[in-house]
Coordinates of C-alpha atoms and ligand atoms in Angstrom, one line a residue:
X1 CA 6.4 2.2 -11.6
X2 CA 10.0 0.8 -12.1
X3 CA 11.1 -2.9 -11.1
X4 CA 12.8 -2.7 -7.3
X5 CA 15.9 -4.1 -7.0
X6 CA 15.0 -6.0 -3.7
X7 CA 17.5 -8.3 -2.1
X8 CA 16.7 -10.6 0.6
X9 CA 18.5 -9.2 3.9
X10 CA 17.7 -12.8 6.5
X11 CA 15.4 -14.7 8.3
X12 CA 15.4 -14.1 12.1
X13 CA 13.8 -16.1 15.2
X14 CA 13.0 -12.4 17.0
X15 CA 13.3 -8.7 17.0
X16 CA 16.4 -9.2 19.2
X17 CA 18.0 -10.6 16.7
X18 CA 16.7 -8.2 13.4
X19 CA 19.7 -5.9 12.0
X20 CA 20.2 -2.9 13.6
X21 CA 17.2 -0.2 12.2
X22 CA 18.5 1.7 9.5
X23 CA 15.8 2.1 6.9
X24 CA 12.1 2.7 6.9
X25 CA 10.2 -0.5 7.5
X26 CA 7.1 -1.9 6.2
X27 CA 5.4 -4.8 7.7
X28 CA 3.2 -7.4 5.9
X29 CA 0.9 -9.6 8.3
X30 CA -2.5 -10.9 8.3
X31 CA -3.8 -14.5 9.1
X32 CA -2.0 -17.6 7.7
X33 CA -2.4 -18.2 4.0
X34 CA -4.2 -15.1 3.8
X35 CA -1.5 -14.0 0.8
X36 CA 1.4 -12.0 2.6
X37 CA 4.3 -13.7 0.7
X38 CA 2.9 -13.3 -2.7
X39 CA 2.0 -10.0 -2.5
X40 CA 5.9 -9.2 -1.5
X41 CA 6.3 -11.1 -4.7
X42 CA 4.1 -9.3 -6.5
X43 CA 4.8 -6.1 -5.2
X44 CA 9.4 -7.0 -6.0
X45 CA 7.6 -8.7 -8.8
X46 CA 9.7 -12.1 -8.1
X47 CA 8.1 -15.1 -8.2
X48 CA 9.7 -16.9 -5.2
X49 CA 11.1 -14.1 -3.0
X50 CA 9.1 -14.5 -0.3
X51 CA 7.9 -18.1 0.2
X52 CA 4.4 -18.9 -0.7
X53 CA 2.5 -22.0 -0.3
X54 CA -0.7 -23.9 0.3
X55 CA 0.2 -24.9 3.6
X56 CA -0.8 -22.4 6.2
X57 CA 2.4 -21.4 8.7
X58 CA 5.0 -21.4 6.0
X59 CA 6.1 -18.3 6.8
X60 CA 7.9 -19.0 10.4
X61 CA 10.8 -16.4 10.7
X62 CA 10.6 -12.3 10.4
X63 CA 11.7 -11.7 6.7
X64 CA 13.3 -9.1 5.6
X65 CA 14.4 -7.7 2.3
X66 CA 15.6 -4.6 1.2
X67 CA 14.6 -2.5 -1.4
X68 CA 16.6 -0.7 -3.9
X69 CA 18.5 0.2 -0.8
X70 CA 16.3 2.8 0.8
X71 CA 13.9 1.0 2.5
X72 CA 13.0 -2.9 3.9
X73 CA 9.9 -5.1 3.2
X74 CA 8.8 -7.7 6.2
X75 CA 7.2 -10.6 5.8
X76 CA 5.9 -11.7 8.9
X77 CA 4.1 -15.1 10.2
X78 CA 0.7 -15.5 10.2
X79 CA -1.3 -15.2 13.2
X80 CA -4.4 -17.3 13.9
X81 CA -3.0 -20.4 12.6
X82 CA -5.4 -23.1 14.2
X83 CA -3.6 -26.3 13.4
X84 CA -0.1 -25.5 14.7
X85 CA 0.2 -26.5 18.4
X86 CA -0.8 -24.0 21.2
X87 CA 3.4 -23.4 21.9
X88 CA 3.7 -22.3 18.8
X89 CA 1.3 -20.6 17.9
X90 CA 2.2 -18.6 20.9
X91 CA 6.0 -18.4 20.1
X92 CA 4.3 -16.9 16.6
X93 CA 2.4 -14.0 18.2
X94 CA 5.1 -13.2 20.4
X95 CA 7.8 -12.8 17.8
X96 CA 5.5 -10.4 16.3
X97 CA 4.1 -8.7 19.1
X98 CA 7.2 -7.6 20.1
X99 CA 8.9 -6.7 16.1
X100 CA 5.5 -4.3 16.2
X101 CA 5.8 -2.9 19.5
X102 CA 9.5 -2.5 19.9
X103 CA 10.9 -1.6 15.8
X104 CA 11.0 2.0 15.8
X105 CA 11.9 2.0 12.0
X106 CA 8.6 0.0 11.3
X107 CA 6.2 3.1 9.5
X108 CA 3.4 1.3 8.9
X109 CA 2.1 -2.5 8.8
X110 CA -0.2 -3.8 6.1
X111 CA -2.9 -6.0 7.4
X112 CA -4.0 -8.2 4.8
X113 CA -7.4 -9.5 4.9
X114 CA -9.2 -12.0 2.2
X115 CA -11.5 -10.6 0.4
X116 CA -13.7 -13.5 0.1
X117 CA -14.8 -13.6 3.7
X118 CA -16.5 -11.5 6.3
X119 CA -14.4 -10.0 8.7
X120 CA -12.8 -12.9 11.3
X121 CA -13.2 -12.5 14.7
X122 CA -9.1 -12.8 15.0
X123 CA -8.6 -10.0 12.5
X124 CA -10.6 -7.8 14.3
X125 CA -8.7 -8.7 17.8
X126 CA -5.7 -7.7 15.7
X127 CA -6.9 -4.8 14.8
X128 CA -7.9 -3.6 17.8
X129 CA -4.6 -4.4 19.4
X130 CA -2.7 -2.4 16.7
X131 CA -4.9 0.5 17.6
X132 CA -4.5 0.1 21.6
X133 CA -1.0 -0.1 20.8
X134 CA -1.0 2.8 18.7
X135 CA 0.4 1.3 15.8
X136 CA -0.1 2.7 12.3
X137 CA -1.1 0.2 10.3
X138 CA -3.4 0.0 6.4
X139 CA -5.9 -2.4 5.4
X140 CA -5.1 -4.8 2.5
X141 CA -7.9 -7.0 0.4
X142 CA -6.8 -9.9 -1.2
X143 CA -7.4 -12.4 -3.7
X144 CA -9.8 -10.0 -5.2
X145 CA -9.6 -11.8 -8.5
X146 CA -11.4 -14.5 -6.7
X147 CA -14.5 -13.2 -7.0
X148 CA -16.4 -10.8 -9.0
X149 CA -16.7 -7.1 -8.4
X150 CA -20.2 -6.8 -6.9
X151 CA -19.1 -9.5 -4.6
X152 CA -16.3 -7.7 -3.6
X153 CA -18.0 -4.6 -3.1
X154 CA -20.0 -6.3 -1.2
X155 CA -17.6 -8.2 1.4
X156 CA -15.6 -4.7 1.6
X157 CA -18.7 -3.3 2.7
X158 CA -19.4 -5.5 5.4
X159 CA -16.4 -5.4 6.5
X160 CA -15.9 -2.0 7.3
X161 CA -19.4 -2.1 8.7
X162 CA -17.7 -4.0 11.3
X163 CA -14.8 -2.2 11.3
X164 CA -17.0 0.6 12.3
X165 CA -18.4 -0.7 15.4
X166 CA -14.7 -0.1 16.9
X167 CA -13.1 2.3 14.7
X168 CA -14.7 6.2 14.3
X169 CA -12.6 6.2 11.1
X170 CA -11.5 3.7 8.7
X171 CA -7.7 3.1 8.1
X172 CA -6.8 3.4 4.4
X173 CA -7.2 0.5 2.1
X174 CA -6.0 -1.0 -0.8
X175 CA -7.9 -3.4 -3.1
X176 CA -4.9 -6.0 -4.7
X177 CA -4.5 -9.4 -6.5
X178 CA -1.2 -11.2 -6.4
X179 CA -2.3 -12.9 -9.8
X180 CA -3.7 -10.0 -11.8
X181 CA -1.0 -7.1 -10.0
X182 CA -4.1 -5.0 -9.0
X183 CA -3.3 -2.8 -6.4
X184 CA 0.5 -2.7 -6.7
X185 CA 1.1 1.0 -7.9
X186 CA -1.3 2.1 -5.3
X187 CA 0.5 0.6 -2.7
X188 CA 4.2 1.6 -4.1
X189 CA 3.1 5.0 -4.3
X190 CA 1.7 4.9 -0.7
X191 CA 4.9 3.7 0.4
X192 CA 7.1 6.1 -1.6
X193 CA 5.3 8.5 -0.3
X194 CA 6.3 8.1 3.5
X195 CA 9.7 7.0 2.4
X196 CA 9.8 10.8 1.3
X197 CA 8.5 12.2 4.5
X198 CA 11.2 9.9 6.0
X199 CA 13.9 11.7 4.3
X200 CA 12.6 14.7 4.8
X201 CA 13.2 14.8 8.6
Ligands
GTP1 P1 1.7 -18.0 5.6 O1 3.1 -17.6 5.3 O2 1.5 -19.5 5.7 O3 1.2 -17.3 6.8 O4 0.8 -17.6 4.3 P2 0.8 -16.2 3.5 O5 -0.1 -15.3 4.1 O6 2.2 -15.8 3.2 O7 0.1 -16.7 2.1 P3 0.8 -17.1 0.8 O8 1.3 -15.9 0.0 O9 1.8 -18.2 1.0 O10 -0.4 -17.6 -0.1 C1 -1.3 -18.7 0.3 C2 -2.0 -19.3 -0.9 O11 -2.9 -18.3 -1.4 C3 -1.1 -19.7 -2.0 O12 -1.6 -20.9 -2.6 C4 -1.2 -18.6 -3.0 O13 -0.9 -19.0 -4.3 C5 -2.6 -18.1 -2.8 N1 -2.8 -16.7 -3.1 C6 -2.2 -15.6 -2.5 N2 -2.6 -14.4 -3.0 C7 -3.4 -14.7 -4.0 C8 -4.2 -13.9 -4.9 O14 -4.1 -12.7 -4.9 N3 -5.0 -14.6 -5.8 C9 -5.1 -15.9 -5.8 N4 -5.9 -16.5 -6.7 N5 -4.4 -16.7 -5.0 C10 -3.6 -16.1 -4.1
MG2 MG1 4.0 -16.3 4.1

């Protein structure tokens, strides 16, 4: 797959504020520090394009960068951030309750979900509110390289187990490492895909 030419568009407080739509959207959002920045790096392979850190709740603003001028990457906050105070944290959800509910250029969201852990009782609430809301949305596992393979076969497992207890049908996924690049065509492709259909209409 060929490098994107990804520029950074801005950083905005809400969806009120966003650009007018123009292009097909793609959404990035999972629980804090779960990996949402890097893998926009690692998908624009750029190291510091979207800001990653150790710190849960870097990521404050909706993000957005365009890419090779057909369609925009979001980086979104992360939800379920425990230690930020209750305000905020509500502040958070709203800013991206409503860039979900009310973008009509968004085409899908990527939930990302650590692939260390069994399924959190917050991703699952997110989830489930994408669905009521009728949001298309994919499943992303990350930090794969974490762990070994039978361990991540296992965790995927359980996972959709639980997935299943709600869901008659499991959304597509995608199996990625920011460190190694795993997952990155797969996830291009997907999105080139719809960018097609897009144009198409
Ligand atoms: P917030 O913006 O705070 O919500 O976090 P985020 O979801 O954007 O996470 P971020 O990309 O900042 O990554 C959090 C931490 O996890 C950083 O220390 C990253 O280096 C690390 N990390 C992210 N993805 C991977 C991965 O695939 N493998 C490994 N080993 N570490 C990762
Ligand atoms: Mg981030």
């Amino acid at each position: 797959m060929q490098d994107l030419d990804v520029q950074f568009v801005g950083s905005y407080v809400s969806v009120g504020t966003c650009p007018p739509e123009k292009l097909p959207e793609y959404a990035f959002i999972g629980r804090s520090n779960v990996g949402k920045s890097s893998l926009i790096n690692m998908l624009c392979r750029r190291k510091n394009m979207a800001r990653v850190s150790n710190t849960p709740g870097k990521t404050q603003l909706i993000n957005l960068f365009d890419v090779n001028e057909t369609w925009q990457l979001v980086d979104l906050p992360g939800y379920g951030y425990a230690t930020v105070s209750k305000r905020k944290r509500a502040k958070f959800e709203h800013m991206i309750e409503k860039y979900l509910e009310t973008r009509s250029s968004l085409q899908c969201t990527f939930v990302l979900i650590d692939s260390r852990h069994t399924l959190q009782e917050i991703d699952k609430e997110f989830v489930n509110w994408l669905g009521a809301q009728r949001i298309a949305f994919v499943i992303v596992f990350t930090k794969t390289d974490k762990l070994k393979e039978a361990e991540i076969k296992q965790n995927i497992e359980s996972i959709n187990a639980e997935l299943l207890e709600s869901w008659e049908e499991l959304p597509q996924q995608f199996i990625t490492s920011s460190k190694t690049t795993l997952g990155r065509e797969d996830i291009l492709s997907f999105i080139a895909e719809i960018n097609k259909m897009h144009a198409a209409k």
